[in-house]
The first five atom37 places (N, CA, C, CB, O) and aatype in JSON, in Angstrom:
{
  "aatype": [12, 9, 3, 14, 10, 6, 1, 17, 1, 6, 10, 7, 10, 14, 3, 11, 14, 3, 18, 0, 7, 10, 10, 16, 18, 7, 7, 12, 14, 18, 16, 5, 3, 14, 0, 6, 10, 0, 7, 19, 3, 19, 0, 19, 19, 7, 0, 14, 16, 3, 3, 10, 19, 15, 3, 1, 14, 7, 16, 1, 13, 7, 14, 1, 0, 9, 1, 0, 0, 15, 4, 14, 14, 7, 14, 8, 10, 0, 0, 11, 9, 3, 0, 13, 0, 6, 10, 1, 19, 19, 3, 13, 7, 3, 0, 0, 19, 19, 14, 0, 3, 0, 16, 16, 16, 8, 16, 5, 9, 6, 1, 16, 19, 7, 5, 19, 19, 0],
  "atom_mask": [
    [1, 1, 1, 1, 1],
    [1, 1, 1, 1, 1],
    [1, 1, 1, 1, 1],
    [1, 1, 1, 1, 1],
    [1, 1, 1, 1, 1],
    [1, 1, 1, 1, 1],
    [1, 1, 1, 1, 1],
    [1, 1, 1, 1, 1],
    [1, 1, 1, 1, 1],
    [1, 1, 1, 1, 1],
    [1, 1, 1, 1, 1],
    [1, 1, 1, 0, 1],
    [1, 1, 1, 1, 1],
    [1, 1, 1, 1, 1],
    [1, 1, 1, 1, 1],
    [1, 1, 1, 1, 1],
    [1, 1, 1, 1, 1],
    [1, 1, 1, 1, 1],
    [1, 1, 1, 1, 1],
    [1, 1, 1, 1, 1],
    [1, 1, 1, 0, 1],
    [1, 1, 1, 1, 1],
    [1, 1, 1, 1, 1],
    [1, 1, 1, 1, 1],
    [1, 1, 1, 1, 1],
    [1, 1, 1, 0, 1],
    [1, 1, 1, 0, 1],
    [1, 1, 1, 1, 1],
    [1, 1, 1, 1, 1],
    [1, 1, 1, 1, 1],
    [1, 1, 1, 1, 1],
    [1, 1, 1, 1, 1],
    [1, 1, 1, 1, 1],
    [1, 1, 1, 1, 1],
    [1, 1, 1, 1, 1],
    [1, 1, 1, 1, 1],
    [1, 1, 1, 1, 1],
    [1, 1, 1, 1, 1],
    [1, 1, 1, 0, 1],
    [1, 1, 1, 1, 1],
    [1, 1, 1, 1, 1],
    [1, 1, 1, 1, 1],
    [1, 1, 1, 1, 1],
    [1, 1, 1, 1, 1],
    [1, 1, 1, 1, 1],
    [1, 1, 1, 0, 1],
    [1, 1, 1, 1, 1],
    [1, 1, 1, 1, 1],
    [1, 1, 1, 1, 1],
    [1, 1, 1, 1, 1],
    [1, 1, 1, 1, 1],
    [1, 1, 1, 1, 1],
    [1, 1, 1, 1, 1],
    [1, 1, 1, 1, 1],
    [1, 1, 1, 1, 1],
    [1, 1, 1, 1, 1],
    [1, 1, 1, 1, 1],
    [1, 1, 1, 0, 1],
    [1, 1, 1, 1, 1],
    [1, 1, 1, 1, 1],
    [1, 1, 1, 1, 1],
    [1, 1, 1, 0, 1],
    [1, 1, 1, 1, 1],
    [1, 1, 1, 1, 1],
    [1, 1, 1, 1, 1],
    [1, 1, 1, 1, 1],
    [1, 1, 1, 1, 1],
    [1, 1, 1, 1, 1],
    [1, 1, 1, 1, 1],
    [1, 1, 1, 1, 1],
    [1, 1, 1, 1, 1],
    [1, 1, 1, 1, 1],
    [1, 1, 1, 1, 1],
    [1, 1, 1, 0, 1],
    [1, 1, 1, 1, 1],
    [1, 1, 1, 1, 1],
    [1, 1, 1, 1, 1],
    [1, 1, 1, 1, 1],
    [1, 1, 1, 1, 1],
    [1, 1, 1, 1, 1],
    [1, 1, 1, 1, 1],
    [1, 1, 1, 1, 1],
    [1, 1, 1, 1, 1],
    [1, 1, 1, 1, 1],
    [1, 1, 1, 1, 1],
    [1, 1, 1, 1, 1],
    [1, 1, 1, 1, 1],
    [1, 1, 1, 1, 1],
    [1, 1, 1, 1, 1],
    [1, 1, 1, 1, 1],
    [1, 1, 1, 1, 1],
    [1, 1, 1, 1, 1],
    [1, 1, 1, 0, 1],
    [1, 1, 1, 1, 1],
    [1, 1, 1, 1, 1],
    [1, 1, 1, 1, 1],
    [1, 1, 1, 1, 1],
    [1, 1, 1, 1, 1],
    [1, 1, 1, 1, 1],
    [1, 1, 1, 1, 1],
    [1, 1, 1, 1, 1],
    [1, 1, 1, 1, 1],
    [1, 1, 1, 1, 1],
    [1, 1, 1, 1, 1],
    [1, 1, 1, 1, 1],
    [1, 1, 1, 1, 1],
    [1, 1, 1, 1, 1],
    [1, 1, 1, 1, 1],
    [1, 1, 1, 1, 1],
    [1, 1, 1, 1, 1],
    [1, 1, 1, 1, 1],
    [1, 1, 1, 1, 1],
    [1, 1, 1, 1, 1],
    [1, 1, 1, 0, 1],
    [1, 1, 1, 1, 1],
    [1, 1, 1, 1, 1],
    [1, 1, 1, 1, 1],
    [1, 1, 1, 1, 1]
  ],
  "atom_positions": [
    [[0.67, -1.01, -0.06], [0.17, -0.26, -0.07], [1.19, 1.56, 0.1], [-0.75, -0.87, 0.8], [1.97, 2.04, 0.92]],
    [[0.61, 1.95, -1.07], [1.61, 3.45, -1.28], [0.4, 4.36, 0.3], [1.33, 4.58, -3.85], [-0.71, 3.93, 0.59]],
    [[1.0, 5.43, 0.93], [0.81, 6.03, 1.9], [0.71, 7.66, 0.5], [2.16, 5.71, 3.35], [1.8, 7.81, -0.06]],
    [[-0.02, 8.33, 0.2], [0.67, 10.03, -0.9], [1.22, 10.81, 0.3], [-0.93, 11.42, -1.94], [2.23, 11.51, 0.22]],
    [[0.61, 10.66, 1.24], [0.88, 11.64, 2.39], [2.02, 11.31, 2.79], [-0.02, 11.67, 3.52], [2.53, 12.42, 2.63]],
    [[2.9, 10.63, 3.21], [4.15, 10.17, 3.6], [4.96, 11.04, 3.89], [4.69, 9.46, 2.81], [5.07, 11.59, 4.98]],
    [[6.07, 11.36, 2.21], [6.99, 12.83, 3.03], [6.56, 13.29, 3.57], [7.49, 13.91, 2.59], [7.29, 13.47, 4.54]],
    [[4.94, 14.1, 3.8], [4.69, 15.04, 3.96], [4.88, 15.14, 5.37], [3.67, 15.3, 3.41], [5.44, 15.99, 6.06]],
    [[4.28, 14.02, 5.66], [4.14, 13.16, 7.45], [5.47, 12.89, 7.7], [3.18, 11.41, 7.65], [5.59, 12.34, 8.8]],
    [[6.5, 13.06, 7.13], [7.83, 12.84, 7.62], [8.3, 14.05, 8.12], [8.75, 12.32, 6.62], [9.02, 14.05, 9.12]],
    [[7.91, 15.31, 7.43], [8.52, 16.15, 7.57], [7.57, 16.96, 8.47], [9.0, 16.59, 6.41], [7.57, 18.18, 8.37]],
    [[6.35, 16.03, 9.77], [5.32, 16.84, 10.27], [4.13, 17.1, 10.21], [0.0, 0.0, 0.0], [3.25, 16.86, 11.03]],
    [[4.05, 17.86, 8.72], [2.66, 18.56, 7.99], [1.17, 16.83, 7.84], [3.46, 19.39, 5.64], [0.95, 15.82, 7.17]],
    [[0.78, 17.43, 8.71], [-0.68, 16.42, 8.26], [-1.49, 16.66, 6.72], [-2.04, 16.82, 9.5], [-2.71, 16.63, 6.61]],
    [[-0.83, 16.82, 5.93], [-1.43, 17.33, 4.33], [-0.22, 17.39, 3.77], [-2.3, 18.91, 4.1], [0.91, 17.46, 4.24]],
    [[-0.99, 17.33, 1.85], [0.68, 17.77, 1.06], [-0.33, 18.81, 0.35], [1.87, 16.31, -0.3], [-1.54, 18.88, 0.59]],
    [[0.39, 19.61, -0.55], [0.0, 20.45, -1.31], [-1.36, 20.14, -2.47], [1.21, 20.76, -1.85], [-1.44, 18.99, -2.9]],
    [[-2.36, 21.15, -2.92], [-2.83, 19.88, -3.48], [-2.6, 19.42, -5.19], [-4.33, 19.96, -3.16], [-3.36, 18.78, -5.92]],
    [[-1.31, 20.0, -5.45], [-0.28, 20.45, -6.3], [0.48, 19.06, -6.34], [0.59, 21.8, -5.72], [0.82, 18.78, -7.49]],
    [[0.69, 18.52, -5.81], [2.18, 17.93, -5.37], [1.82, 16.45, -4.95], [3.0, 18.84, -3.94], [1.05, 16.33, -4.0]],
    [[2.22, 15.49, -5.48], [2.5, 14.01, -4.86], [1.24, 13.24, -5.56], [0.0, 0.0, 0.0], [0.23, 13.83, -5.93]],
    [[1.4, 12.19, -5.65], [0.18, 11.61, -5.38], [-0.93, 11.68, -5.66], [0.0, 11.61, -4.65], [-1.62, 11.78, -4.65]],
    [[-1.72, 11.67, -6.95], [-3.0, 11.89, -6.9], [-4.03, 10.68, -6.52], [-3.25, 12.41, -8.13], [-4.22, 9.8, -7.36]],
    [[-4.62, 10.61, -5.41], [-5.55, 9.95, -4.84], [-6.94, 9.9, -4.37], [-5.17, 9.8, -4.27], [-7.04, 11.12, -4.49]],
    [[-7.88, 9.62, -4.02], [-9.14, 9.86, -3.97], [-9.19, 10.5, -1.8], [-10.11, 8.07, -4.66], [-9.09, 9.98, -0.7]],
    [[-9.36, 11.62, -2.3], [-8.66, 12.31, -0.74], [-7.96, 12.05, -0.02], [0.0, 0.0, 0.0], [-8.11, 11.9, 1.19]],
    [[-6.58, 11.92, -1.01], [-5.36, 11.76, 0.03], [-5.4, 10.44, 0.72], [0.0, 0.0, 0.0], [-4.7, 10.27, 1.72]],
    [[-6.09, 9.59, 0.32], [-5.84, 8.19, 0.72], [-5.06, 7.18, 0.35], [-6.67, 7.7, 0.67], [-4.54, 7.4, -0.74]],
    [[-4.79, 6.16, 0.83], [-3.87, 4.86, 0.44], [-4.75, 4.48, -0.7], [-3.66, 3.51, 1.71], [-5.96, 4.39, -0.91]],
    [[-3.27, 4.26, -1.58], [-3.52, 3.48, -3.17], [-3.03, 1.84, -2.82], [-2.26, 4.33, -4.71], [-2.61, 1.3, -1.8]],
    [[-3.24, 1.47, -3.89], [-3.53, -0.15, -3.98], [-4.07, -0.7, -4.89], [-4.22, -0.67, -3.12], [-5.16, -0.21, -5.21]],
    [[-3.68, -1.65, -5.51], [-4.13, -2.32, -6.77], [-3.39, -3.64, -6.28], [-3.63, -1.57, -8.38], [-2.48, -4.04, -6.99]],
    [[-3.72, -4.4, -5.05], [-3.49, -5.04, -4.7], [-4.27, -6.02, -3.94], [-2.84, -4.61, -4.5], [-4.0, -6.34, -2.78]],
    [[-5.75, -6.7, -4.97], [-6.62, -7.15, -3.73], [-6.29, -7.7, -2.17], [-7.28, -8.14, -4.22], [-7.01, -7.72, -1.17]],
    [[-5.2, -8.06, -2.32], [-4.4, -8.79, -0.91], [-5.21, -7.79, 0.2], [-2.23, -8.56, -0.83], [-6.04, -8.03, 1.08]],
    [[-4.49, -6.43, -0.32], [-4.7, -5.43, 0.81], [-5.56, -4.88, 1.27], [-4.26, -4.65, 0.76], [-5.4, -3.9, 1.99]],
    [[-7.11, -5.57, 0.83], [-7.85, -4.36, 0.24], [-9.04, -5.28, 2.32], [-8.77, -4.49, -2.47], [-9.92, -4.84, 3.06]],
    [[-8.21, -6.6, 2.25], [-9.0, -6.82, 4.01], [-9.18, -5.78, 5.05], [-8.16, -7.8, 4.94], [-8.36, -4.88, 5.19]],
    [[-10.18, -5.87, 5.75], [-10.14, -4.45, 6.68], [-10.4, -3.32, 6.27], [0.0, 0.0, 0.0], [-10.36, -2.31, 6.97]],
    [[-10.89, -3.39, 4.31], [-11.1, -1.66, 3.59], [-12.89, -2.26, 3.61], [-10.01, -1.09, 1.29], [-13.46, -3.22, 3.1]],
    [[-13.51, -0.72, 4.8], [-14.26, -0.64, 4.28], [-15.12, 0.26, 2.57], [-14.41, -0.6, 5.26], [-16.24, 0.1, 2.08]],
    [[-14.09, 1.02, 2.2], [-14.46, 1.59, 0.93], [-13.13, 1.5, -0.32], [-14.91, 3.22, 1.3], [-11.93, 1.72, -0.2]],
    [[-13.7, 1.22, -1.18], [-12.82, 0.92, -2.16], [-13.06, 1.16, -3.38], [-12.53, -0.14, -2.13], [-13.8, 0.55, -4.14]],
    [[-11.84, 2.86, -3.72], [-12.52, 3.81, -5.02], [-11.88, 3.54, -6.05], [-12.49, 5.39, -4.95], [-10.7, 3.9, -6.08]],
    [[-12.46, 2.83, -7.21], [-12.14, 2.53, -8.27], [-12.98, 3.02, -9.55], [-12.03, 1.35, -8.13], [-14.19, 3.1, -9.73]],
    [[-11.73, 3.35, -10.46], [-12.41, 4.35, -11.84], [-12.58, 3.25, -12.79], [0.0, 0.0, 0.0], [-12.12, 2.1, -12.78]],
    [[-13.47, 3.96, -13.72], [-13.49, 2.86, -15.09], [-13.79, 4.63, -16.29], [-15.51, 1.04, -15.0], [-14.83, 5.13, -16.73]],
    [[-12.43, 5.0, -16.39], [-12.27, 5.98, -17.39], [-13.21, 5.18, -18.96], [-10.3, 6.27, -17.57], [-13.14, 4.03, -19.38]],
    [[-13.68, 5.87, -19.27], [-13.89, 4.92, -20.32], [-15.21, 5.79, -20.58], [-13.97, 3.15, -19.95], [-16.03, 5.95, -19.67]],
    [[-15.4, 6.38, -21.91], [-16.43, 6.98, -22.54], [-17.04, 6.31, -24.24], [-15.84, 8.48, -22.6], [-18.06, 6.61, -24.86]],
    [[-15.75, 5.19, -24.64], [-15.71, 4.92, -26.13], [-17.18, 4.74, -26.78], [-14.85, 3.56, -26.39], [-17.14, 4.51, -27.99]],
    [[-18.46, 4.81, -26.21], [-19.7, 3.91, -26.08], [-20.68, 5.4, -26.88], [-20.18, 3.25, -23.97], [-21.71, 5.2, -27.53]],
    [[-20.24, 6.45, -26.71], [-20.64, 7.62, -26.75], [-20.75, 7.9, -28.12], [-19.88, 8.45, -26.05], [-19.74, 7.82, -28.82]],
    [[-21.92, 8.26, -28.62], [-22.4, 9.17, -29.75], [-21.85, 10.35, -29.98], [-23.62, 9.47, -29.64], [-21.29, 10.71, -31.02]],
    [[-22.06, 11.11, -28.73], [-21.71, 12.54, -29.17], [-20.79, 13.82, -28.18], [-23.15, 13.09, -29.47], [-20.16, 14.72, -28.73]],
    [[-20.84, 13.75, -27.4], [-20.09, 14.1, -26.05], [-19.07, 13.54, -25.61], [-20.76, 13.99, -25.05], [-19.24, 13.25, -24.42]],
    [[-17.84, 13.17, -26.07], [-16.9, 12.49, -24.81], [-17.06, 13.16, -24.1], [-15.51, 12.26, -24.79], [-17.8, 14.12, -23.92]],
    [[-15.58, 12.15, -23.07], [-15.21, 13.42, -22.0], [-15.41, 12.92, -20.75], [0.0, 0.0, 0.0], [-14.74, 13.37, -19.82]],
    [[-16.36, 11.89, -20.52], [-16.47, 11.32, -18.96], [-15.18, 10.32, -18.28], [-17.92, 10.32, -18.94], [-14.98, 9.92, -17.13]],
    [[-14.29, 10.1, -19.78], [-12.9, 9.31, -19.37], [-12.18, 9.67, -18.66], [-12.09, 9.08, -20.16], [-11.35, 8.88, -18.2]],
    [[-12.2, 11.5, -18.12], [-11.43, 12.22, -17.76], [-11.91, 12.12, -16.22], [-11.41, 13.47, -18.54], [-11.22, 12.35, -15.23]],
    [[-13.78, 11.59, -16.26], [-14.02, 11.56, -14.61], [-13.35, 11.25, -13.39], [0.0, 0.0, 0.0], [-13.12, 11.98, -12.43]],
    [[-13.04, 9.94, -13.61], [-12.52, 9.57, -12.01], [-10.86, 10.4, -12.08], [-12.36, 7.33, -11.68], [-10.31, 10.41, -10.98]],
    [[-10.22, 10.93, -13.0], [-8.78, 11.45, -12.67], [-9.95, 13.22, -11.98], [-7.2, 11.59, -14.69], [-9.64, 13.47, -10.82]],
    [[-10.6, 13.82, -12.33], [-11.25, 15.17, -12.27], [-12.11, 14.84, -10.2], [-12.8, 15.36, -14.18], [-12.22, 15.34, -9.08]],
    [[-12.48, 13.58, -11.07], [-13.06, 13.31, -9.05], [-11.54, 12.92, -8.16], [-14.53, 11.26, -8.77], [-11.6, 13.79, -7.29]],
    [[-10.79, 12.48, -8.0], [-9.79, 12.1, -7.05], [-9.66, 13.71, -6.69], [-8.31, 11.14, -7.66], [-10.0, 14.29, -5.66]],
    [[-8.99, 14.31, -8.04], [-8.45, 16.31, -7.62], [-9.32, 17.19, -7.41], [-7.7, 17.26, -8.8], [-8.9, 18.33, -7.26]],
    [[-10.86, 16.95, -7.31], [-11.41, 17.64, -6.61], [-11.89, 16.93, -5.49], [-12.19, 18.25, -7.24], [-12.8, 17.47, -4.86]],
    [[-11.29, 15.4, -4.94], [-12.12, 14.92, -3.96], [-11.47, 15.72, -2.56], [-12.1, 13.19, -3.96], [-10.33, 16.18, -2.61]],
    [[-12.2, 15.81, -1.51], [-12.23, 16.59, -0.32], [-10.92, 16.36, 1.04], [-13.75, 16.22, 0.21], [-11.22, 15.51, 1.88]],
    [[-10.2, 16.74, 1.14], [-8.93, 15.89, 2.3], [-10.16, 15.74, 4.0], [-6.8, 17.59, 2.75], [-11.17, 16.17, 4.56]],
    [[-8.83, 14.65, 4.09], [-9.98, 14.03, 5.5], [-10.59, 15.06, 6.66], [-9.05, 12.83, 6.59], [-9.86, 15.73, 7.41]],
    [[-11.32, 15.07, 6.67], [-12.14, 16.56, 8.17], [-13.51, 15.84, 7.79], [0.0, 0.0, 0.0], [-13.76, 14.98, 6.94]],
    [[-14.53, 16.69, 8.97], [-15.09, 16.26, 9.61], [-16.59, 17.23, 7.93], [-14.66, 16.59, 11.58], [-16.46, 18.4, 7.58]],
    [[-17.46, 16.49, 7.48], [-18.17, 17.18, 6.46], [-18.95, 18.39, 7.56], [-19.31, 16.0, 5.48], [-18.75, 18.14, 8.74]],
    [[-19.51, 19.24, 7.37], [-19.86, 20.68, 8.01], [-21.42, 20.25, 8.54], [-19.82, 22.22, 6.68], [-21.76, 20.36, 9.72]],
    [[-22.34, 19.71, 7.4], [-23.59, 19.32, 8.26], [-23.64, 18.01, 9.09], [-24.73, 19.24, 7.36], [-24.34, 17.71, 10.06]],
    [[-22.61, 17.26, 8.35], [-23.72, 15.65, 9.11], [-22.44, 15.82, 10.12], [-24.02, 13.44, 7.91], [-23.0, 15.3, 11.09]],
    [[-20.97, 16.21, 10.68], [-20.08, 16.77, 11.62], [-19.55, 15.33, 12.33], [-20.89, 17.94, 12.69], [-19.27, 15.03, 13.49]],
    [[-19.55, 14.2, 10.39], [-18.62, 13.32, 11.0], [-17.54, 13.32, 9.86], [-19.25, 11.83, 11.42], [-17.65, 14.08, 8.9]],
    [[-16.83, 12.7, 9.94], [-15.82, 12.72, 8.84], [-15.74, 10.82, 9.18], [-14.07, 14.02, 9.16], [-15.63, 9.92, 10.02]],
    [[-15.91, 11.2, 7.78], [-16.06, 9.41, 7.13], [-14.86, 8.89, 7.27], [-16.45, 9.13, 5.4], [-14.87, 7.83, 7.9]],
    [[-13.94, 9.22, 6.94], [-12.73, 9.31, 6.95], [-12.2, 8.44, 8.01], [-12.4, 10.57, 7.01], [-11.65, 7.34, 7.94]],
    [[-12.5, 9.21, 9.03], [-11.52, 9.51, 10.49], [-12.88, 7.42, 10.59], [-12.04, 12.01, 12.22], [-12.28, 6.39, 10.9]],
    [[-13.74, 7.39, 10.42], [-14.83, 6.13, 10.87], [-14.66, 4.85, 9.63], [-16.78, 6.86, 10.85], [-14.93, 3.67, 9.86]],
    [[-14.25, 5.28, 8.54], [-13.97, 4.17, 7.32], [-12.71, 3.92, 7.23], [-14.38, 4.55, 5.91], [-11.9, 4.76, 7.62]],
    [[-12.36, 2.88, 6.75], [-10.78, 2.77, 6.24], [-11.0, 3.36, 4.97], [-10.03, 1.15, 6.11], [-12.09, 3.91, 5.05]],
    [[-10.54, 3.53, 3.88], [-10.78, 3.96, 2.93], [-9.47, 4.05, 1.79], [-11.4, 5.05, 3.36], [-8.51, 4.81, 1.94]],
    [[-9.63, 3.11, 0.64], [-8.28, 3.36, -0.31], [-8.65, 3.46, -1.29], [-7.21, 2.48, -0.44], [-9.87, 3.54, -1.38]],
    [[-8.08, 3.48, -2.18], [-8.1, 4.19, -3.84], [-7.42, 3.2, -4.4], [-7.3, 5.79, -4.22], [-6.19, 3.23, -4.36]],
    [[-8.21, 1.98, -5.1], [-8.06, 1.19, -5.71], [-7.06, 1.09, -7.35], [-9.23, 1.0, -5.62], [-6.52, 0.2, -8.02]],
    [[-7.23, 2.48, -7.42], [-6.72, 2.81, -8.97], [-7.93, 2.73, -10.11], [0.0, 0.0, 0.0], [-9.09, 2.48, -9.79]],
    [[-7.54, 2.96, -11.36], [-8.8, 2.39, -12.21], [-8.55, 0.76, -12.64], [-8.97, 3.38, -13.74], [-7.78, -0.04, -12.12]],
    [[-9.35, 0.58, -13.62], [-9.75, -0.47, -14.92], [-9.19, -0.23, -15.66], [-10.91, -0.6, -15.55], [-9.17, 0.93, -16.08]],
    [[-8.32, -1.38, -16.28], [-7.76, -1.35, -17.09], [-8.56, -1.23, -18.37], [-7.04, -2.2, -16.91], [-9.01, -2.14, -19.07]],
    [[-8.64, 0.08, -18.55], [-9.74, -0.15, -20.39], [-8.73, 0.32, -21.45], [-11.56, 1.23, -20.71], [-7.6, 0.69, -21.14]],
    [[-9.0, 0.29, -22.15], [-8.5, -0.26, -23.61], [-9.74, 0.37, -24.85], [-8.47, -2.33, -23.55], [-10.83, 0.07, -25.34]],
    [[-8.69, 1.39, -24.9], [-9.97, 2.6, -25.83], [-10.18, 1.82, -27.26], [-9.15, 4.65, -26.32], [-9.11, 1.29, -27.57]],
    [[-11.21, 1.58, -28.23], [-12.01, 1.17, -29.17], [-11.9, -0.05, -28.51], [-11.69, 1.35, -30.65], [-11.67, -0.99, -29.27]],
    [[-12.0, -0.29, -27.47], [-12.81, -2.0, -27.18], [-13.94, -1.91, -26.4], [-11.86, -3.18, -26.26], [-13.49, -1.96, -25.26]],
    [[-14.8, -1.84, -26.35], [-15.23, -1.72, -25.77], [-15.88, -3.37, -24.67], [-15.76, -0.81, -26.5], [-16.65, -3.37, -23.71]],
    [[-15.39, -4.19, -25.13], [-16.04, -5.71, -24.7], [-14.3, -5.49, -23.76], [-16.47, -7.48, -26.43], [-14.35, -5.66, -22.54]],
    [[-13.62, -5.31, -24.08], [-12.66, -6.07, -23.22], [-12.51, -5.0, -22.53], [-11.36, -6.77, -23.77], [-11.54, -5.19, -21.79]],
    [[-13.15, -3.48, -22.29], [-12.76, -2.62, -21.47], [-14.09, -2.81, -20.57], [-12.37, -1.19, -22.11], [-13.98, -2.0, -19.65]],
    [[-15.31, -3.55, -20.42], [-16.27, -3.83, -19.47], [-15.66, -5.15, -18.65], [-17.73, -4.08, -20.22], [-15.6, -5.32, -17.44]],
    [[-15.35, -5.79, -19.48], [-14.6, -7.37, -18.76], [-13.78, -6.52, -17.85], [-13.44, -8.67, -19.97], [-14.27, -6.46, -16.72]],
    [[-12.94, -6.0, -17.98], [-11.88, -5.12, -17.45], [-12.39, -4.87, -15.75], [-11.81, -3.53, -18.49], [-12.06, -5.52, -14.75]],
    [[-13.28, -3.73, -15.88], [-14.56, -2.98, -15.01], [-14.85, -4.07, -14.33], [-15.97, -2.33, -15.81], [-14.58, -4.16, -13.13]],
    [[-15.24, -4.69, -14.78], [-15.73, -6.04, -14.07], [-15.26, -6.95, -12.95], [-15.76, -6.85, -14.92], [-15.61, -7.29, -11.82]],
    [[-14.33, -7.17, -13.79], [-13.02, -7.57, -12.57], [-12.39, -6.97, -11.79], [-11.99, -7.97, -12.92], [-12.25, -7.64, -10.77]],
    [[-11.96, -6.09, -11.73], [-11.19, -4.84, -10.96], [-12.26, -4.21, -9.94], [-10.64, -3.54, -12.13], [-11.91, -3.58, -8.95]],
    [[-14.35, -4.59, -10.48], [-14.56, -4.48, -9.24], [-14.68, -5.65, -8.39], [-15.52, -3.79, -9.14], [-14.23, -5.83, -7.26]],
    [[-15.35, -6.41, -9.1], [-15.02, -8.3, -9.21], [-13.92, -8.05, -7.16], [0.0, 0.0, 0.0], [-14.18, -7.98, -5.96]],
    [[-12.88, -8.03, -7.99], [-11.66, -7.94, -6.82], [-12.22, -7.43, -5.28], [-10.42, -6.68, -7.37], [-12.24, -8.1, -4.25]],
    [[-12.68, -5.98, -5.49], [-12.82, -5.6, -4.42], [-14.0, -6.39, -3.79], [-12.89, -4.28, -4.48], [-13.87, -7.08, -2.78]],
    [[-15.23, -6.21, -4.52], [-15.79, -7.21, -3.48], [-15.62, -8.53, -2.86], [-16.64, -7.37, -3.74], [-15.94, -9.04, -1.79]],
    [[-14.72, -9.08, -4.38], [-14.35, -10.91, -3.41], [-13.69, -10.09, -1.79], [-12.31, -12.41, -4.63], [-13.32, -10.8, -0.85]]
  ]
}
């Protein structure tokens, strides 16, 4: 498991600048190893594809944009709950999509989500 905040924690800092380091959902640890999912409550998986759209492609950039816009840990302003403190969350990366091959892409999305569910 990779901790994207490790280098900043070594300096005694709680967080990193948004523009630096590995981009993960909410700055959470990153893994692609299903064995490291034991005890995890939430695993974020991206499916960056839009090959079957006919008019407005762009959703392929969604997983990266969601990670970039995700908030760092802290209490939700209205609910007053810090989900990252209550749940063990990891970023499991993106499914291995293959441009212009919808069948393989969908198979890989199912495989990646299946690893999380298992």
